[in-house]
Each structure stands twice: as C-alpha cells, then as structure tokens.
Coordinates of C-alpha atoms and ligand atoms in Angstrom, one line a residue:
X1 CA -73.5 30.7 -58.1
X2 CA -71.0 32.7 -56.0
X3 CA -67.3 32.1 -56.3
X4 CA -64.8 31.6 -53.5
X5 CA -61.4 33.4 -54.0
X6 CA -58.6 31.1 -54.8
X7 CA -56.3 30.3 -51.8
X8 CA -52.6 29.7 -52.5
X9 CA -52.5 26.2 -51.1
X10 CA -55.0 23.4 -50.4
X11 CA -54.6 19.8 -49.4
X12 CA -57.1 18.3 -51.9
X13 CA -57.8 20.1 -55.2
X14 CA -60.8 18.8 -57.0
X15 CA -61.4 19.5 -60.7
X16 CA -65.0 19.6 -61.9
X17 CA -68.3 20.0 -60.1
X18 CA -70.4 17.3 -61.7
X19 CA -71.6 14.1 -59.9
X20 CA -67.9 13.2 -59.3
X21 CA -66.5 16.4 -57.9
X22 CA -69.6 17.2 -55.9
X23 CA -69.8 13.7 -54.4
X24 CA -66.1 13.7 -53.6
X25 CA -66.5 17.1 -51.9
X26 CA -69.4 15.9 -49.8
X27 CA -67.6 12.7 -48.7
X28 CA -64.3 14.6 -47.9
X29 CA -66.3 17.0 -45.7
X30 CA -68.1 14.2 -43.9
X31 CA -64.8 12.6 -43.2
X32 CA -63.4 15.8 -41.7
X33 CA -61.0 16.4 -44.6
X34 CA -62.3 19.9 -45.0
X35 CA -59.2 21.3 -46.6
X36 CA -60.3 21.0 -50.2
X37 CA -61.3 23.2 -53.1
X38 CA -63.3 22.4 -56.1
X39 CA -62.4 24.3 -59.3
X40 CA -65.0 24.3 -62.0
X41 CA -64.9 26.0 -65.4
X42 CA -68.6 26.4 -65.7
X43 CA -70.8 28.7 -63.6
X44 CA -72.7 26.0 -61.7
X45 CA -72.5 22.5 -60.4
X46 CA -73.9 19.7 -62.7
X47 CA -71.2 18.8 -65.2
X48 CA -72.8 17.0 -68.1
X49 CA -76.2 17.8 -66.7
X50 CA -75.5 21.5 -66.7
X51 CA -74.0 21.4 -70.2
X52 CA -76.4 19.2 -72.1
X53 CA -79.6 21.3 -72.3
X54 CA -80.7 20.2 -75.8
X55 CA -84.4 19.6 -76.3
X56 CA -85.4 16.2 -75.0
X57 CA -82.3 15.7 -72.9
X58 CA -83.0 13.0 -70.3
X59 CA -81.1 10.2 -68.6
X60 CA -81.5 6.7 -69.9
X61 CA -80.8 5.1 -66.5
X62 CA -83.7 5.5 -64.0
X63 CA -83.1 8.2 -61.5
X64 CA -83.8 6.1 -58.5
X65 CA -80.4 4.5 -59.4
X66 CA -78.9 7.4 -61.2
X67 CA -78.5 9.5 -58.0
X68 CA -76.3 9.4 -54.9
X69 CA -77.0 6.6 -52.5
X70 CA -76.5 9.1 -49.7
X71 CA -78.9 11.6 -51.1
X72 CA -82.2 9.9 -52.1
X73 CA -84.7 12.1 -53.8
X74 CA -88.5 11.4 -53.5
X75 CA -89.2 14.2 -56.0
X76 CA -88.3 12.6 -59.3
X77 CA -91.1 13.3 -61.7
X78 CA -90.7 10.2 -63.8
X79 CA -88.6 7.0 -64.0
X80 CA -86.2 8.5 -66.6
X81 CA -85.7 12.0 -65.4
X82 CA -85.3 14.9 -67.8
X83 CA -82.1 17.0 -67.6
X84 CA -83.7 19.9 -65.6
X85 CA -84.7 17.5 -62.8
X86 CA -81.2 16.1 -62.6
X87 CA -79.6 19.5 -62.6
X88 CA -82.0 20.7 -59.9
X89 CA -81.2 17.6 -57.8
X90 CA -77.5 18.3 -58.0
X91 CA -77.9 21.9 -57.1
X92 CA -80.2 21.0 -54.2
X93 CA -77.7 18.3 -53.0
X94 CA -74.8 20.7 -53.2
X95 CA -76.7 23.4 -51.2
X96 CA -77.9 20.9 -48.6
X97 CA -74.4 19.5 -48.0
X98 CA -73.0 22.9 -47.2
X99 CA -69.9 22.5 -49.4
X100 CA -70.4 25.3 -51.9
X101 CA -68.2 27.8 -50.0
X102 CA -65.2 25.7 -51.3
X103 CA -66.2 25.8 -54.9
X104 CA -64.6 28.2 -57.4
X105 CA -66.7 28.6 -60.6
X106 CA -65.9 30.1 -64.0
X107 CA -62.3 29.0 -63.5
X108 CA -60.4 26.7 -65.9
X109 CA -57.6 24.5 -64.9
X110 CA -54.8 25.2 -67.5
X111 CA -51.9 23.1 -66.2
X112 CA -51.2 20.7 -63.4
X113 CA -47.5 19.9 -62.8
X114 CA -46.1 17.6 -60.2
X115 CA -43.1 19.1 -58.4
X116 CA -41.1 16.0 -57.4
X117 CA -38.8 17.9 -55.0
X118 CA -41.7 19.6 -53.1
X119 CA -44.0 16.6 -53.5
X120 CA -46.8 18.9 -54.5
X121 CA -49.0 19.6 -57.5
X122 CA -48.5 23.1 -58.9
X123 CA -51.7 24.0 -60.6
X124 CA -52.3 27.0 -62.9
X125 CA -55.8 28.1 -63.4
X126 CA -57.4 31.0 -65.2
X127 CA -57.8 32.7 -61.8
X128 CA -54.3 32.2 -60.5
X129 CA -51.9 29.5 -59.2
X130 CA -52.5 27.1 -56.4
X131 CA -50.5 24.3 -54.8
X132 CA -52.1 21.0 -53.8
X133 CA -50.9 17.8 -52.1
X134 CA -53.6 15.8 -53.9
X135 CA -55.3 16.4 -57.2
X136 CA -58.7 14.6 -57.7
X137 CA -60.2 15.1 -61.2
X138 CA -63.8 14.6 -61.9
X139 CA -63.8 16.4 -65.2
X140 CA -66.0 13.8 -67.0
X141 CA -65.4 11.2 -69.6
X142 CA -67.9 12.9 -72.0
X143 CA -67.2 16.6 -71.5
X144 CA -65.3 17.7 -74.5
X145 CA -67.5 18.0 -77.6
X146 CA -66.0 16.5 -80.7
X147 CA -66.8 18.3 -83.9
X148 CA -66.8 16.3 -87.2
X149 CA -64.0 16.8 -89.6
X150 CA -66.0 17.6 -92.7
X151 CA -64.7 19.6 -95.7
X152 CA -66.1 23.2 -95.6
X153 CA -67.9 22.9 -92.3
X154 CA -66.1 26.1 -91.1
X155 CA -67.6 28.0 -94.1
X156 CA -71.2 27.3 -93.1
X157 CA -73.1 30.6 -93.0
X158 CA -76.1 29.5 -90.9
X159 CA -76.3 28.7 -87.2
X160 CA -74.2 25.7 -86.2
X161 CA -73.8 24.2 -82.7
X162 CA -72.9 20.9 -80.9
X163 CA -75.6 19.0 -79.1
X164 CA -73.8 19.6 -75.8
X165 CA -73.5 23.4 -76.4
X166 CA -77.1 24.1 -77.5
X167 CA -77.8 27.6 -78.7
X168 CA -81.2 28.4 -77.2
X169 CA -81.1 31.9 -78.8
X170 CA -81.8 30.2 -82.2
X171 CA -85.5 29.9 -82.9
X172 CA -85.9 26.7 -84.9
X173 CA -89.6 27.1 -85.6
X174 CA -90.2 26.9 -89.4
X175 CA -86.5 26.4 -90.2
X176 CA -84.7 23.8 -92.3
X177 CA -82.4 22.0 -89.9
X178 CA -79.9 19.1 -90.2
X179 CA -78.7 16.9 -87.4
X180 CA -75.4 15.0 -88.0
X181 CA -75.2 11.8 -85.9
X182 CA -77.6 9.2 -84.6
X183 CA -76.2 8.5 -81.2
X184 CA -77.8 8.8 -77.7
X185 CA -78.0 12.6 -78.0
X186 CA -79.4 12.7 -81.5
X187 CA -82.2 10.2 -80.9
X188 CA -83.5 12.5 -78.1
X189 CA -83.1 15.7 -80.1
X190 CA -84.7 14.5 -83.4
X191 CA -88.3 13.9 -82.1
X192 CA -88.3 17.3 -80.4
X193 CA -87.0 19.1 -83.5
X194 CA -89.4 17.2 -85.8
X195 CA -92.3 18.9 -83.9
X196 CA -91.1 22.5 -84.6
X197 CA -89.0 22.7 -87.7
X198 CA -90.1 23.1 -91.3
X199 CA -87.9 20.3 -92.4
X200 CA -85.3 18.1 -90.8
X201 CA -82.5 16.1 -92.4
X202 CA -80.9 13.4 -90.1
X203 CA -77.5 12.3 -91.3
X204 CA -76.9 8.7 -90.2
X205 CA -73.4 7.1 -90.6
X206 CA -74.2 4.0 -88.6
X207 CA -77.7 2.9 -87.6
X208 CA -78.0 2.4 -83.8
X209 CA -80.0 -0.2 -81.9
X210 CA -82.9 1.5 -80.3
X211 CA -85.2 -0.4 -77.8
X212 CA -88.5 0.9 -76.4
X213 CA -88.4 3.3 -73.5
X214 CA -90.6 2.2 -70.6
X215 CA -91.0 5.5 -69.0
X216 CA -93.7 6.5 -66.6
X217 CA -94.5 9.5 -64.4
X218 CA -94.6 8.9 -60.7
X219 CA -98.1 9.5 -59.3
X220 CA -98.8 11.8 -56.3
X221 CA -99.5 8.9 -53.9
X222 CA -96.4 7.1 -55.1
X223 CA -94.2 10.2 -54.5
X224 CA -95.8 10.6 -51.1
X225 CA -94.9 6.9 -50.3
X226 CA -91.4 7.5 -51.6
X227 CA -91.0 10.5 -49.3
X228 CA -92.3 8.8 -46.2
X229 CA -91.0 5.3 -46.7
X230 CA -87.3 5.5 -47.3
X231 CA -87.2 1.7 -47.5
X232 CA -89.5 1.8 -50.6
X233 CA -86.9 4.0 -52.4
X234 CA -84.1 1.6 -51.4
X235 CA -86.3 -1.2 -52.8
X236 CA -86.8 0.6 -56.1
X237 CA -83.1 1.3 -56.4
X238 CA -82.2 -2.2 -55.6
X239 CA -84.6 -3.7 -58.1
X240 CA -83.3 -1.4 -60.8
X241 CA -79.7 -2.1 -59.9
X242 CA -80.1 -5.9 -60.0
X243 CA -82.3 -5.8 -63.2
X244 CA -79.6 -3.8 -65.0
X245 CA -76.8 -6.1 -63.7
X246 CA -78.4 -9.0 -65.5
X247 CA -77.3 -7.4 -68.8
X248 CA -73.6 -8.0 -67.9
X249 CA -73.2 -11.6 -69.2
X250 CA -74.6 -10.6 -72.6
X251 CA -72.1 -7.8 -72.9
X252 CA -69.0 -9.5 -71.5
X253 CA -69.4 -13.2 -72.1
X254 CA -72.2 -14.4 -74.4
X255 CA -73.5 -11.7 -76.8
X256 CA -76.2 -14.3 -77.9
X257 CA -77.9 -13.7 -74.6
X258 CA -79.0 -10.3 -75.9
X259 CA -81.3 -11.9 -78.4
X260 CA -84.5 -10.7 -76.5
X261 CA -83.2 -7.1 -76.6
X262 CA -82.5 -7.5 -80.4
X263 CA -86.1 -8.7 -80.9
X264 CA -87.4 -5.8 -78.9
X265 CA -85.3 -3.3 -81.0
X266 CA -86.6 -4.9 -84.3
X267 CA -90.1 -4.7 -82.9
X268 CA -89.5 -1.0 -82.1
X269 CA -88.6 -0.4 -85.8
X270 CA -91.6 -2.2 -87.1
X271 CA -93.9 -0.3 -84.7
X272 CA -92.4 3.1 -85.3
X273 CA -91.9 3.0 -89.1
X274 CA -94.3 2.0 -91.9
X275 CA -92.0 2.4 -94.9
X276 CA -90.2 -0.9 -95.5
X277 CA -87.3 0.9 -97.2
X278 CA -86.8 3.2 -94.3
X279 CA -87.1 0.2 -91.9
X280 CA -84.2 -1.4 -93.8
X281 CA -82.0 1.7 -93.6
X282 CA -82.4 2.0 -89.8
X283 CA -81.7 -1.7 -89.1
X284 CA -78.2 -2.0 -87.7
X285 CA -75.7 -4.4 -89.2
X286 CA -73.7 -5.2 -86.0
X287 CA -74.5 -7.1 -82.8
X288 CA -76.7 -5.3 -80.3
X289 CA -74.6 -4.0 -77.4
X290 CA -71.5 -3.4 -79.5
X291 CA -72.4 0.3 -79.3
X292 CA -74.5 1.8 -76.5
X293 CA -78.1 0.5 -76.7
X294 CA -80.4 3.5 -77.0
X295 CA -83.9 3.8 -75.7
X296 CA -86.7 5.7 -77.4
X297 CA -90.3 5.4 -78.4
X298 CA -90.3 8.6 -80.3
X299 CA -87.3 8.4 -82.5
X300 CA -88.6 6.0 -85.3
X301 CA -92.0 7.7 -85.6
X302 CA -90.1 11.0 -85.9
X303 CA -87.9 9.6 -88.8
X304 CA -91.1 8.4 -90.5
X305 CA -92.7 11.8 -90.4
X306 CA -93.4 13.8 -93.6
X307 CA -91.0 16.7 -92.6
X308 CA -88.0 14.4 -91.9
X309 CA -85.5 12.7 -94.2
X310 CA -83.0 10.2 -93.1
X311 CA -79.9 10.6 -95.2
X312 CA -77.5 7.7 -95.3
X313 CA -75.3 8.7 -98.2
X314 CA -72.0 9.8 -96.7
X315 CA -71.5 13.6 -96.3
X316 CA -69.0 14.9 -98.8
X317 CA -68.8 18.5 -97.8
X318 CA -70.6 21.4 -96.2
X319 CA -71.1 24.7 -98.2
X320 CA -72.2 28.1 -97.1
X321 CA -75.9 27.0 -96.8
X322 CA -76.1 23.3 -97.5
X323 CA -74.8 19.8 -96.9
X324 CA -73.6 17.9 -100.0
X325 CA -73.6 14.1 -99.9
X326 CA -71.3 11.7 -101.9
X327 CA -74.1 11.1 -104.5
X328 CA -73.9 14.8 -105.4
X329 CA -77.2 15.8 -103.7
X330 CA -77.2 19.2 -102.1
X331 CA -79.6 19.8 -99.2
X332 CA -80.1 23.5 -98.2
X333 CA -80.3 24.2 -94.5
X334 CA -80.6 27.1 -92.1
X335 CA -79.3 25.4 -89.0
X336 CA -76.8 22.6 -88.5
X337 CA -76.8 20.6 -85.2
X338 CA -73.7 18.4 -84.8
X339 CA -74.5 15.5 -82.4
X340 CA -71.2 13.8 -83.1
X341 CA -70.2 12.9 -79.6
X342 CA -67.1 13.6 -77.4
X343 CA -63.4 13.1 -77.1
X344 CA -63.1 9.8 -75.2
X345 CA -60.0 7.8 -75.8
X346 CA -58.0 11.0 -76.5
X347 CA -59.0 13.1 -73.5
X348 CA -57.9 16.7 -73.7
X349 CA -57.3 17.0 -70.0
X350 CA -54.4 14.5 -70.4
X351 CA -52.4 17.2 -72.2
X352 CA -52.6 19.5 -69.1
X353 CA -51.3 17.0 -66.5
X354 CA -47.5 16.6 -66.1
X355 CA -46.2 13.9 -63.8
X356 CA -42.8 12.6 -62.9
X357 CA -39.9 13.3 -65.3
X358 CA -41.9 16.0 -67.0
X359 CA -44.0 13.6 -68.9
X360 CA -47.6 14.6 -69.7
X361 CA -50.4 12.1 -69.2
X362 CA -51.1 12.5 -72.9
X363 CA -47.5 11.4 -73.7
X364 CA -47.7 8.4 -71.3
X365 CA -51.0 7.3 -72.7
X366 CA -49.9 7.8 -76.3
X367 CA -46.9 5.5 -75.7
X368 CA -48.6 2.9 -73.4
X369 CA -52.3 3.2 -74.1
X370 CA -54.8 5.0 -71.9
X371 CA -54.6 3.1 -68.6
X372 CA -54.7 3.5 -64.9
X373 CA -54.8 1.3 -61.8
X374 CA -58.4 0.6 -60.7
X375 CA -59.4 3.3 -63.1
X376 CA -58.3 5.8 -60.5
X377 CA -54.5 6.2 -60.0
X378 CA -51.7 6.2 -62.5
X379 CA -48.1 5.2 -62.3
X380 CA -45.9 8.3 -62.8
X381 CA -48.5 10.6 -61.3
X382 CA -48.2 10.6 -57.5
X383 CA -51.2 11.8 -55.5
X384 CA -53.3 12.1 -58.7
X385 CA -56.7 10.5 -58.6
X386 CA -59.1 10.4 -61.5
X387 CA -62.8 9.7 -61.0
X388 CA -64.2 8.1 -64.2
X389 CA -60.7 7.2 -65.3
X390 CA -59.8 4.5 -67.8
X391 CA -62.1 1.4 -67.9
X392 CA -64.7 2.7 -65.5
X393 CA -67.4 3.4 -68.1
X394 CA -70.7 1.4 -68.3
X395 CA -73.0 0.4 -71.1
X396 CA -75.8 -0.8 -68.9
X397 CA -76.0 0.8 -65.5
X398 CA -75.5 4.0 -63.4
X399 CA -72.2 5.8 -63.6
X400 CA -73.1 7.2 -60.2
X401 CA -72.5 3.8 -58.7
X402 CA -69.0 3.7 -60.2
X403 CA -68.3 7.3 -59.1
X404 CA -69.3 6.4 -55.5
X405 CA -67.1 3.3 -55.5
X406 CA -64.1 5.5 -56.6
X407 CA -64.9 8.2 -54.1
X408 CA -64.8 5.6 -51.3
X409 CA -61.5 4.3 -52.6
X410 CA -59.9 7.7 -52.9
X411 CA -61.2 8.8 -49.5
X412 CA -59.7 5.7 -47.9
X413 CA -56.4 6.5 -49.7
X414 CA -56.2 10.1 -48.6
X415 CA -57.0 9.1 -45.0
X416 CA -54.3 6.5 -45.1
X417 CA -52.0 9.1 -46.4
X418 CA -52.8 11.5 -43.6
X419 CA -52.7 8.9 -40.8
X420 CA -49.5 7.3 -41.9
X421 CA -47.9 10.7 -42.8
X422 CA -47.1 9.7 -46.4
X423 CA -46.2 12.5 -48.7
X424 CA -46.8 10.7 -51.9
X425 CA -48.8 7.7 -53.1
X426 CA -48.2 6.2 -56.5
X427 CA -49.4 2.8 -57.9
X428 CA -46.6 0.4 -58.7
X429 CA -45.9 -0.1 -62.4
X430 CA -46.1 -3.9 -62.2
X431 CA -49.5 -3.8 -60.4
X432 CA -50.9 -1.3 -62.8
X433 CA -49.7 -3.4 -65.8
X434 CA -51.2 -6.6 -64.3
X435 CA -54.5 -4.8 -63.7
X436 CA -54.7 -3.7 -67.3
X437 CA -53.5 -7.0 -68.8
X438 CA -56.4 -8.7 -67.0
X439 CA -58.9 -6.1 -68.3
X440 CA -57.8 -6.3 -71.9
X441 CA -57.8 -10.1 -71.7
X442 CA -61.4 -10.0 -70.5
X443 CA -62.2 -7.5 -73.3
X444 CA -61.4 -10.0 -76.0
X445 CA -64.7 -11.8 -75.7
X446 CA -66.9 -8.8 -75.0
X447 CA -69.5 -7.7 -77.5
X448 CA -67.7 -4.3 -77.7
X449 CA -64.7 -6.1 -79.3
X450 CA -66.4 -9.0 -81.2
X451 CA -69.7 -7.3 -82.2
X452 CA -68.6 -5.9 -85.6
X453 CA -68.9 -2.2 -84.9
X454 CA -66.6 0.8 -84.6
X455 CA -67.4 2.7 -81.5
X456 CA -66.0 5.5 -79.2
X457 CA -65.2 2.7 -76.7
X458 CA -62.2 1.6 -78.9
X459 CA -58.9 3.3 -79.4
X460 CA -56.9 3.3 -82.7
X461 CA -55.3 -0.1 -81.7
X462 CA -58.7 -1.7 -81.1
X463 CA -58.2 -1.7 -77.3
X464 CA -61.1 -0.7 -75.1
X465 CA -59.8 1.7 -72.4
X466 CA -63.3 3.0 -71.7
X467 CA -65.6 0.3 -70.3
X468 CA -65.6 -1.9 -67.2
X469 CA -65.9 -5.5 -68.4
X470 CA -67.2 -7.1 -65.2
X471 CA -70.2 -6.6 -62.9
X472 CA -70.4 -3.3 -61.1
X473 CA -70.5 -5.1 -57.7
X474 CA -67.1 -6.6 -58.5
X475 CA -65.8 -3.1 -59.2
X476 CA -67.1 -1.9 -55.9
X477 CA -65.6 -4.9 -54.1
X478 CA -62.2 -4.4 -55.7
X479 CA -62.2 -0.7 -54.7
X480 CA -63.7 -1.3 -51.2
X481 CA -60.4 -0.5 -49.4
X482 CA -57.3 1.4 -50.4
X483 CA -54.8 -1.4 -51.1
X484 CA -51.7 0.4 -49.9
X485 CA -49.5 -2.7 -50.9
X486 CA -50.1 -1.8 -54.5
X487 CA -48.5 1.6 -54.0
X488 CA -45.1 3.1 -53.7
X489 CA -45.2 5.4 -50.8
X490 CA -42.9 8.3 -49.9
X491 CA -42.4 10.1 -46.6
X492 CA -41.6 13.7 -46.8
X493 CA -42.5 17.3 -46.0
X494 CA -46.1 17.3 -47.1
X495 CA -47.2 14.5 -44.9
X496 CA -49.4 16.8 -42.8
X497 CA -48.6 20.1 -44.5
X498 CA -51.9 21.8 -44.5
X499 CA -54.7 22.2 -42.2
X500 CA -58.2 23.4 -42.8
X501 CA -57.4 26.6 -40.8
X502 CA -54.5 27.5 -43.1
X503 CA -56.7 27.3 -46.1
X504 CA -59.6 29.2 -44.9
X505 CA -57.3 31.9 -43.5
Ligands
NAP601 P1 -72.1 9.4 -79.9 O1 -72.8 8.3 -79.2 O2 -70.7 9.3 -80.0 O3 -72.8 9.5 -81.3 C1 -72.2 10.4 -82.3 C2 -72.9 10.2 -83.5 O4 -72.3 11.0 -84.5 C3 -72.8 8.8 -84.1 O5 -74.0 8.4 -84.7 C4 -71.7 8.9 -85.1 O6 -71.7 7.9 -86.1 C5 -71.9 10.3 -85.6 N1 -70.8 10.9 -86.2 C6 -69.6 11.2 -85.6 N2 -68.8 11.8 -86.4 C7 -69.4 11.9 -87.6 C8 -69.0 12.3 -88.9 N3 -67.8 12.9 -89.1 N4 -69.9 12.2 -89.9 C9 -71.1 11.7 -89.7 N5 -71.5 11.2 -88.5 C10 -70.7 11.3 -87.5 O7 -72.4 10.8 -79.1 P2 -73.7 11.2 -78.3 O8 -74.9 10.8 -79.0 O9 -73.5 12.6 -77.9 O10 -73.6 10.3 -77.0 C11 -72.3 10.1 -76.4 C12 -72.5 9.3 -75.1 O11 -73.1 10.2 -74.1 C13 -73.5 8.2 -75.1 O12 -73.0 7.0 -75.6 C14 -73.9 8.1 -73.7 O13 -73.0 7.4 -72.9 C15 -73.9 9.5 -73.3 N6 -75.3 10.1 -73.4 C16 -76.3 9.6 -72.6 C17 -77.5 10.1 -72.7 C18 -78.6 9.5 -71.9 O14 -78.5 9.1 -70.8 N7 -79.8 9.6 -72.4 C19 -77.9 11.0 -73.7 C20 -76.8 11.5 -74.5 C21 -75.6 11.0 -74.3 P3 -71.0 6.5 -85.9 O15 -71.9 5.7 -85.1 O16 -70.9 6.0 -87.3 O17 -69.7 6.7 -85.3

C-alpha cells in the first residue's frame, strides 16, 4: 500500500484501518466530510484480519453477516470465511470506495493530547505531528497481544511467537511444538499444527466449550445466484442475524436456555475423542457462554491424535528448551506458540490519550473503571470517539453490526457539530454514569457474571466493561441518532476551522 504524506491539520483523524477505521472513512466520504485522515501502524488495511495469519484462522461468524451492510460480497468461498478471504474483502472494499488516498500506513500514533484552549487534539505520530478537531479511534479491542507471565519464558532458546504475530519463516514440519492456551485462536491452530509437526503439546489452563462448526462451501450456482440476486444475500444476512439474536436471552437473562448448546458441545467431545480420560479433561466446569463459545469439528480429533498431548498440569516455568509443569515433568520443544489472548480491560491505547486537566484515559479508567457513553464517547475527552469502546463487544453476533451502529452515531455527531458550529462535544458526566450504572445492573444476571468462570470480559473488580448485555438491535436503536442533549457543547474557534481544500493543499 502507498502512503499519503502527513498534513499538519485535519478535521477528523481516524486511528486504525480495520473494519472500524475503514468503515468510518467510507461513511465520512459519502457524507461529504472528506477532510479526514486514517493513520495505521500496519502496512495495509485489515486490522485483526491483517494481523492474524496463523494456520486455520477463520471467522466464527458467517461472512454474510460479518461484512459491511453497504458492501455485500457474493464471492465468499464458504459460510465461515478463512482469514485470507476477509482480508481480500477489506482490501477490495477500500479500493472500491476510493478512500485510500487519505490513509497513512506504517505510522504509529504515539500520543493524543487535547488542547483545551485551542479546542484541538494535538497528535504525535511516528511520522510527525498533526492537529485534529476530532479523533475517532478504531484501533481494535483485541489488537495488543498479551504474553503470559511465566518464569523463564524470556530465556527460551527456540522459536517463540504469539498467535497474532505468526512467524511464517519458521518451518514447523517435523518439529516438537507447544501451544499455550485453548481459546478461540488455539482451537483453530491446533488441528493445523497436528497435521505437520512431529509432536504437539497443548497446554490447557481452562477447558473451553466447543460446539460443532456447521461450515459449508458455497456452490458455483449459489454464488451466481448471490451475485445476481441481491435480495438473496440480504435474506441470508437477515436469517443469520435473527438466528444469532436468539442466543441473547441465554447469555443475558436465563443461562439455562443454553442447555441445547451444552448438549451439542458434550456431543462434540464424545464424537471427537475416544479416550474417556481425555474426554473428562476437556469437559469444562463452568456454564456454557460464560467464556466465548468456540466452534470446531477438528479440535477434539486433533487432541485425540497420537502425536498430540493435552497438558493440564499448570506450567511452572520455561527453560532454554522445555516447558516444566508443576508436577516436575519437563517437555522438550523446538517451537513455542503463545495463544494467550490480548489486552482487553487494560487497553494500551488508553495510556496515549490525554484529555481535560491533563488526565490520561488510563488514569481515568483506573480510577472509575473502563467506561464510556454508548461505548463511543467519554466524559473528559471532548471530540474523542471510540469505535469498539467499552461494553460494545459481543459473544454471539457480528462486531461489524456494532461497528456500523457506532459509525452512524459518530457521523450524526460530527455533522451536528459542523452544522451547529460547535467546537467541542463531550458527554455529560451524569448521563455517562447513568448509562454505565444501567449496564452494570444488567450484567449482574448475565452468564458472564454468574457462570462460574474467569474470563477476559471481567476486570479486576469483577465488572464487565467489555460486552453489550442486550440485543444488538437495541444497541442500534439507542445509537440511531446523535442525542445532543446528553452532551456539553462548546462554541469556539474550531467550529468550521478546516475545509477539505486546506488539507489536500
Ligand atoms: P483467549 O480467548 O483470551 O484465550 C487465551 C487462552 O490462553 C486461554 O485458554 C487462557 O486460559 C490461556 N492463557 C492465558 N494466559 C495463560 C497463562 N499464563 N498460562 C496458561 N494459559 C494461559 O485468546 P484468543 O484465543 O486469542 O481469542 C481472543 C478473542 O479473539 C476471542 O475470544 C474472540 O473474540 C477473538 N477471536 C475470534 C476468532 C474467530 O472468529 N474465529 C478467532 C480467534 C480469536 P484461561 O481460559 O484459563 O484464561
């Protein structure tokens, strides 16, 4: 991808070029708000779909729904698209929308500081400084790999890498490999590694619930029909959307409703594993849905293979060439894959954002808990919009639906700002507090709180600042218009400070 030089000033600065940043750019352009710039630390669009190239990477939400509503794609190869298909879709969508001339790649945002007097964000990037009236972040809720804190791991002499930073230069054929973690990434990686390595050790701390994956390839006539009958694609999308939405009561209200899913998962274990002792060790001890429900037909058979060992004794340390478990057993390895997830409730980007009074977002969230208004705007941070902010995550449906809801809300907000010549918009503290009190009250009866598991959804106080505890259509309705009454507004010099001409000059 080519890179645009950094202008000194822009009206809307977008951070990140994944689904969120790209979708926002496309919608800003369509609304005539062309004075924007997207800064991306990677070399291409795609976000998580650019970064997660591990063997077996695929989306566990069907692509007909896990795609932009405004950019339907008749070319999906199968119902659950593999990562290369999704990455190609995002590249094609970006090219087709004609927005890439305002994307700056290989550029990291280092600091974003709100200048109260100038009513501007002053942003320092690895390619220079830039001023912006609005900052819109789409930097992803699962973008910063979290490495496990294990004694001696830094002394490991073999190859070691995180699932989201796969090292394709390492030839795994015939090697002794260990995978730490049994989450969504690991269960896709393990069956692929099992086919090529000499021996694989899978280190499980908590057994996940894994239901069968009903995947199928689209036939040629079906693809043809999808291409020529747009209504058919909308029908598929709608059917998947409403099917997924039926999971919500089980997650948020009556976990007992998930009994059929539990039965399916237990059946998946029986079908995939012959050894009764191994079956017992992979059977979870918490309610289904408490952690993300995983889907795979290949994971259990892979664990049951002769060249794979599931290790459930806790890891004590890593040495130069082995992992040692608490029972004293030392297992030699050549390659260590850490599939241990991401920073979620302690997002690194929060340390780089400074709002009113010189307080960083990390300081505000450390004191008050990670919270926002409608998952998008934050008191103390005027003209700052976060796509996939607090309490916007889903355990059951497409994040693209949430992203599009937020994009529409932000767009309405910045249009309000321009039309009414507001220099600054900031959600009122009381409104934000009320929004979050309601969310946390709803959280109390969800399976994520009551289901008896520890998960990356919960912070150290046991609060859930990650997930949305209602239906997604409620989220969309609540964000359907920018509710200016919930905001403190300021007039000032920035009201119509930049024009598209100024930026492209
Ligand atoms: P994850 O779900 O957070 O799983 C991390 C795994 O590592 C867990 O099994 C965890 O065990 C284990 N772990 C963490 N620290 C450890 C330690 N110090 N020692 C031993 N084990 C440790 O991460 P992920 O699999 O990368 O998935 C993250 C999220 O990304 C998913 O929930 C999903 O939202 C998304 N994702 C989606 C897809 C898809 O669409 N197919 C694929 C991949 C990822 P515990 O369970 O005990 O904590």
